[in-house]
Amino acid sequence: MSAPFTIAIDGPAAAGKGTISKAVAAHFQMAHLDTGLLYRAVGAKVLQGADAVAAARSLVPSDLEDDTLRGQDVAQAASQVAVIGEVRAALLEFQRSFARRAGGAVLDGRDIGTVICPGAEAKLFVTASAEVRAKRRYDELVQRGQTADLDEVTADVKARDARDMARSEAPLKPADDAVLIDTSNQTIDEAVAAAIAAVNAKKG
Ligand code: CDP
Ligand code: CDP
């Protein structure tokens, strides 16, 4: 595939967007952008005392490589800066130009199919029950050797989803033409196969 072809993958926290996006990008030999990292990088700078809008306007690629971005505190800070319209505006053009690169691109986030790339050739909305998603995020934290409490992680995930769905700027919701993939009872391989089939259907 050499012409631009954008695959938009949205959904709530820990639904499997990143895992599916990486596998889909590898399958179709496309570039992949985890747009959550942009908001996490801004959130991390705010936790260090920076102004959110200034941080979003001055982000550089190396800001996305910080290991501490995966933490729960950074995730909450990310969803707090993500309600600010000027923060979203500052990050828009980078995402749009990434999406149109030759060879195609997979972007995952919350508003890719609705706001960033409303004309994306394929749109997926990946979801799973809140309990399943919280357990997955909890297992990840434990595997990384971090102390975690399942009730706290569940509350955290639910609070972030609620904030992401309720905000006025680019709220989390499926695009009208998105294919829904519920991964609650799917293995990773099954979810990836469903995503690849949905993209192939759009490629005709
Ligand atoms: O990117 P997002 O936050 O939506 O989720 P992720 O980081 O791709 O997935 C969260 C966790 O769920 C990872 O540890 C995945 O391995 C796991 N997962 C799973 O167990 N079953 C799936 N069908 C998809 C993801
Ligand atoms: O990996 P997980 O799904 O838990 O979160 P993430 O994708 O890294 O996103 C972190 C936060 O950034 C989300 O809770 C959203 O508030 C925000 N975000 C957004 O507003 N728009 C995007 N396109 C991606 C993330």
Short mmCIF file of C-alpha atoms and ligand atoms in Angstrom, two decimals:
data_model
loop_
_atom_site.label_atom_id
_atom_site.label_comp_id
_atom_site.label_asym_id
_atom_site.label_seq_id
_atom_site.Cartn_x
_atom_site.Cartn_y
_atom_site.Cartn_z
CA MET A 1 0.00 0.00 0.00
CA SER A 2 1.82 3.18 -1.05
CA ALA A 3 -0.93 5.84 -1.28
CA PRO A 4 -1.94 7.48 2.00
CA PHE A 5 -4.43 5.25 3.83
CA THR A 6 -5.44 6.16 7.36
CA ILE A 7 -6.66 3.66 9.92
CA ALA A 8 -8.28 5.38 12.92
CA ILE A 9 -8.54 3.30 16.11
CA ASP A 10 -10.39 4.86 19.04
CA GLY A 11 -11.76 3.61 22.33
CA PRO A 12 -11.63 3.88 26.12
CA ALA A 13 -8.65 3.16 28.39
CA ALA A 14 -7.02 -0.29 28.18
CA ALA A 15 -9.47 -1.59 25.58
CA GLY A 16 -6.58 -2.96 23.51
CA LYS A 17 -6.15 -0.05 21.07
CA GLY A 18 -2.38 0.06 21.30
CA THR A 19 -1.88 -3.70 21.04
CA ILE A 20 -4.24 -3.93 18.06
CA SER A 21 -2.79 -0.82 16.39
CA LYS A 22 0.77 -2.13 16.55
CA ALA A 23 -0.26 -5.49 15.07
CA VAL A 24 -2.39 -3.88 12.34
CA ALA A 25 0.43 -1.46 11.45
CA ALA A 26 2.91 -4.35 11.23
CA HIS A 27 0.48 -6.41 9.12
CA PHE A 28 -0.08 -3.62 6.57
CA GLN A 29 3.49 -2.25 6.92
CA MET A 30 2.25 1.15 7.99
CA ALA A 31 3.55 3.68 10.49
CA HIS A 32 1.82 3.81 13.90
CA LEU A 33 1.19 6.76 16.23
CA ASP A 34 -0.10 6.27 19.78
CA THR A 35 -1.72 9.72 20.19
CA GLY A 36 -2.28 9.11 23.91
CA LEU A 37 1.46 9.61 24.33
CA LEU A 38 1.11 13.23 23.18
CA TYR A 39 -1.39 13.98 25.95
CA ARG A 40 0.62 11.92 28.45
CA ALA A 41 3.78 13.91 27.59
CA VAL A 42 1.90 17.18 28.16
CA GLY A 43 0.39 15.79 31.40
CA ALA A 44 3.85 14.77 32.63
CA LYS A 45 5.20 18.29 32.03
CA VAL A 46 2.25 19.80 33.90
CA LEU A 47 3.01 17.50 36.86
CA GLN A 48 6.53 19.02 36.76
CA GLY A 49 5.05 22.54 36.94
CA ALA A 50 4.75 23.53 33.27
CA ASP A 51 1.82 25.35 31.68
CA ALA A 52 -0.29 22.88 29.66
CA VAL A 53 -0.73 24.97 26.50
CA ALA A 54 2.94 26.02 26.44
CA ALA A 55 3.98 22.38 26.93
CA ALA A 56 1.72 21.20 24.07
CA ARG A 57 3.11 23.87 21.73
CA SER A 58 6.72 22.95 22.47
CA LEU A 59 6.55 19.13 22.45
CA VAL A 60 9.45 17.38 20.69
CA PRO A 61 9.58 13.71 19.61
CA SER A 62 12.00 12.73 22.39
CA ASP A 63 9.33 13.81 24.94
CA LEU A 64 7.33 10.74 23.85
CA GLU A 65 10.09 8.28 24.75
CA ASP A 66 9.96 8.79 28.50
CA ASP A 67 9.25 5.52 30.39
CA THR A 68 7.39 7.32 33.19
CA LEU A 69 4.58 8.26 30.77
CA ARG A 70 2.90 4.86 31.33
CA GLY A 71 1.99 5.55 34.99
CA GLN A 72 -1.52 6.12 36.36
CA ASP A 73 -0.75 9.61 37.70
CA VAL A 74 0.42 10.71 34.26
CA ALA A 75 -2.70 9.13 32.69
CA GLN A 76 -4.95 11.23 34.95
CA ALA A 77 -2.93 14.38 34.21
CA ALA A 78 -3.20 13.56 30.49
CA SER A 79 -6.98 13.38 30.64
CA GLN A 80 -7.06 16.68 32.56
CA VAL A 81 -4.98 18.56 29.96
CA ALA A 82 -6.97 16.82 27.19
CA VAL A 83 -10.09 18.87 28.02
CA ILE A 84 -8.27 22.10 27.09
CA GLY A 85 -9.12 23.18 23.55
CA GLU A 86 -5.80 25.00 22.99
CA VAL A 87 -3.87 21.87 24.00
CA ARG A 88 -5.82 19.77 21.49
CA ALA A 89 -5.37 22.46 18.80
CA ALA A 90 -1.59 22.51 19.36
CA LEU A 91 -1.38 18.74 18.78
CA LEU A 92 -3.74 18.57 15.79
CA GLU A 93 -1.49 19.32 12.82
CA PHE A 94 1.22 16.86 13.85
CA GLN A 95 -1.38 14.07 14.02
CA ARG A 96 -2.99 15.02 10.69
CA SER A 97 0.28 15.11 8.80
CA PHE A 98 1.34 11.81 10.38
CA ALA A 99 -1.96 10.31 9.18
CA ARG A 100 -1.38 11.31 5.55
CA ARG A 101 2.17 10.01 5.20
CA ALA A 102 2.95 7.93 2.14
CA GLY A 103 2.53 4.24 2.85
CA GLY A 104 -0.36 4.79 5.23
CA ALA A 105 -0.67 5.19 8.98
CA VAL A 106 -2.49 3.78 11.98
CA LEU A 107 -3.38 6.29 14.72
CA ASP A 108 -4.96 5.29 18.00
CA GLY A 109 -6.61 7.56 20.55
CA ARG A 110 -10.02 8.98 21.40
CA ASP A 111 -10.94 11.38 18.59
CA ILE A 112 -9.05 10.07 15.55
CA GLY A 113 -12.12 8.95 13.59
CA THR A 114 -14.27 11.90 14.69
CA VAL A 115 -11.99 14.97 14.73
CA ILE A 116 -8.38 14.31 13.68
CA CYS A 117 -9.11 12.17 10.61
CA PRO A 118 -12.87 12.25 9.88
CA GLY A 119 -12.03 11.09 6.34
CA ALA A 120 -9.99 8.06 7.47
CA GLU A 121 -10.36 5.14 5.09
CA ALA A 122 -10.95 2.69 7.97
CA LYS A 123 -12.28 3.45 11.45
CA LEU A 124 -12.42 1.04 14.37
CA PHE A 125 -13.85 1.61 17.83
CA VAL A 126 -12.25 -0.86 20.23
CA THR A 127 -13.95 -1.39 23.56
CA ALA A 128 -14.37 -3.86 26.45
CA SER A 129 -16.23 -3.84 29.77
CA ALA A 130 -14.83 -1.49 32.41
CA GLU A 131 -14.03 -4.47 34.69
CA VAL A 132 -12.04 -6.29 32.01
CA ARG A 133 -10.15 -3.13 31.07
CA ALA A 134 -9.31 -2.27 34.68
CA LYS A 135 -8.04 -5.83 35.30
CA ARG A 136 -5.82 -5.62 32.20
CA ARG A 137 -4.33 -2.31 33.31
CA TYR A 138 -3.83 -3.70 36.84
CA ASP A 139 -2.05 -6.80 35.48
CA GLU A 140 0.24 -4.57 33.41
CA LEU A 141 1.21 -2.49 36.45
CA VAL A 142 1.93 -5.62 38.50
CA GLN A 143 3.99 -7.09 35.65
CA ARG A 144 6.03 -3.89 35.57
CA GLY A 145 6.76 -4.38 39.26
CA GLN A 146 4.62 -1.45 40.42
CA THR A 147 2.41 -1.68 43.49
CA ALA A 148 -1.22 -1.49 42.41
CA ASP A 149 -4.67 -1.89 43.94
CA LEU A 150 -7.41 -3.26 41.66
CA ASP A 151 -10.13 -1.06 43.19
CA GLU A 152 -7.99 2.04 42.72
CA VAL A 153 -7.11 1.15 39.14
CA THR A 154 -10.80 0.51 38.40
CA ALA A 155 -11.82 3.88 39.87
CA ASP A 156 -9.01 5.54 37.93
CA VAL A 157 -10.01 4.03 34.59
CA LYS A 158 -13.69 4.88 35.15
CA ALA A 159 -12.89 8.48 36.15
CA ARG A 160 -10.76 8.95 33.05
CA ASP A 161 -13.40 7.43 30.73
CA ALA A 162 -16.10 9.66 32.26
CA ARG A 163 -13.94 12.77 31.78
CA ASP A 164 -13.04 11.77 28.22
CA MET A 165 -16.70 11.16 27.27
CA ALA A 166 -18.10 14.27 28.99
CA ARG A 167 -15.71 16.92 27.65
CA SER A 168 -17.00 19.38 25.06
CA GLU A 169 -13.83 19.30 22.90
CA ALA A 170 -13.46 16.07 20.89
CA PRO A 171 -15.23 13.76 23.36
CA LEU A 172 -14.63 10.00 23.28
CA LYS A 173 -17.36 8.46 21.11
CA PRO A 174 -17.47 6.13 18.11
CA ALA A 175 -17.57 7.78 14.69
CA ASP A 176 -20.86 7.05 12.88
CA ASP A 177 -18.99 4.90 10.37
CA ALA A 178 -16.69 3.08 12.83
CA VAL A 179 -16.65 -0.72 13.09
CA LEU A 180 -17.11 -1.75 16.75
CA ILE A 181 -14.78 -4.38 18.19
CA ASP A 182 -15.58 -5.57 21.72
CA THR A 183 -12.48 -7.32 23.07
CA SER A 184 -14.03 -8.31 26.47
CA ASN A 185 -14.04 -11.99 25.55
CA GLN A 186 -11.40 -11.95 22.81
CA THR A 187 -7.79 -13.03 22.95
CA ILE A 188 -5.32 -10.57 21.45
CA ASP A 189 -5.03 -12.77 18.33
CA GLU A 190 -8.82 -12.79 17.87
CA ALA A 191 -9.06 -9.01 18.32
CA VAL A 192 -6.22 -8.41 15.85
CA ALA A 193 -7.82 -10.76 13.30
CA ALA A 194 -11.15 -8.90 13.63
CA ALA A 195 -9.40 -5.56 13.13
CA ILE A 196 -7.47 -6.75 10.05
CA ALA A 197 -10.69 -8.18 8.55
CA ALA A 198 -12.48 -4.85 9.13
CA VAL A 199 -9.66 -2.93 7.40
CA ASN A 200 -9.56 -5.38 4.49
CA ALA A 201 -13.31 -4.90 4.03
CA LYS A 202 -12.70 -1.13 3.64
CA LYS A 203 -9.85 -1.69 1.19
CA GLY A 204 -12.25 -3.55 -1.05
O1 CDP B 1 -4.05 1.04 24.14
P1 CDP B 1 -5.07 0.64 25.16
O2 CDP B 1 -4.95 1.39 26.43
O3 CDP B 1 -6.47 0.66 24.62
O4 CDP B 1 -4.83 -0.90 25.53
P2 CDP B 1 -3.52 -1.81 25.39
O5 CDP B 1 -2.40 -1.16 26.08
O6 CDP B 1 -3.33 -2.23 23.97
O7 CDP B 1 -4.00 -3.12 26.15
C1 CDP B 1 -4.12 -3.14 27.55
C2 CDP B 1 -3.74 -4.52 28.04
O8 CDP B 1 -4.76 -5.44 27.66
C3 CDP B 1 -2.43 -5.03 27.46
O9 CDP B 1 -1.70 -5.63 28.50
C4 CDP B 1 -2.89 -6.08 26.46
O10 CDP B 1 -1.95 -7.12 26.34
C5 CDP B 1 -4.18 -6.56 27.05
N1 CDP B 1 -5.14 -7.11 26.06
C6 CDP B 1 -5.75 -8.32 26.28
O11 CDP B 1 -5.47 -8.94 27.29
N2 CDP B 1 -6.66 -8.83 25.38
C7 CDP B 1 -6.99 -8.15 24.28
N3 CDP B 1 -7.88 -8.68 23.42
C8 CDP B 1 -6.39 -6.88 24.04
C9 CDP B 1 -5.47 -6.38 24.97
O1 CDP B 2 -3.53 3.82 27.16
P1 CDP B 2 -4.82 4.44 27.64
O2 CDP B 2 -5.95 4.07 26.74
O3 CDP B 2 -5.10 4.19 29.07
O4 CDP B 2 -4.64 6.02 27.56
P2 CDP B 2 -3.96 6.89 26.42
O5 CDP B 2 -4.47 6.46 25.09
O6 CDP B 2 -2.50 6.92 26.62
O7 CDP B 2 -4.58 8.33 26.69
C1 CDP B 2 -4.36 9.04 27.90
C2 CDP B 2 -5.38 10.17 27.96
O8 CDP B 2 -5.09 11.08 26.90
C3 CDP B 2 -6.83 9.75 27.71
O9 CDP B 2 -7.51 9.36 28.90
C4 CDP B 2 -7.43 11.00 27.09
O10 CDP B 2 -7.88 11.92 28.06
C5 CDP B 2 -6.27 11.63 26.34
N1 CDP B 2 -6.34 11.40 24.90
C6 CDP B 2 -7.18 12.21 24.15
O11 CDP B 2 -7.88 13.06 24.70
N2 CDP B 2 -7.22 12.10 22.81
C7 CDP B 2 -6.47 11.19 22.17
N3 CDP B 2 -6.52 11.11 20.83
C8 CDP B 2 -5.64 10.32 22.92
C9 CDP B 2 -5.61 10.45 24.29
#
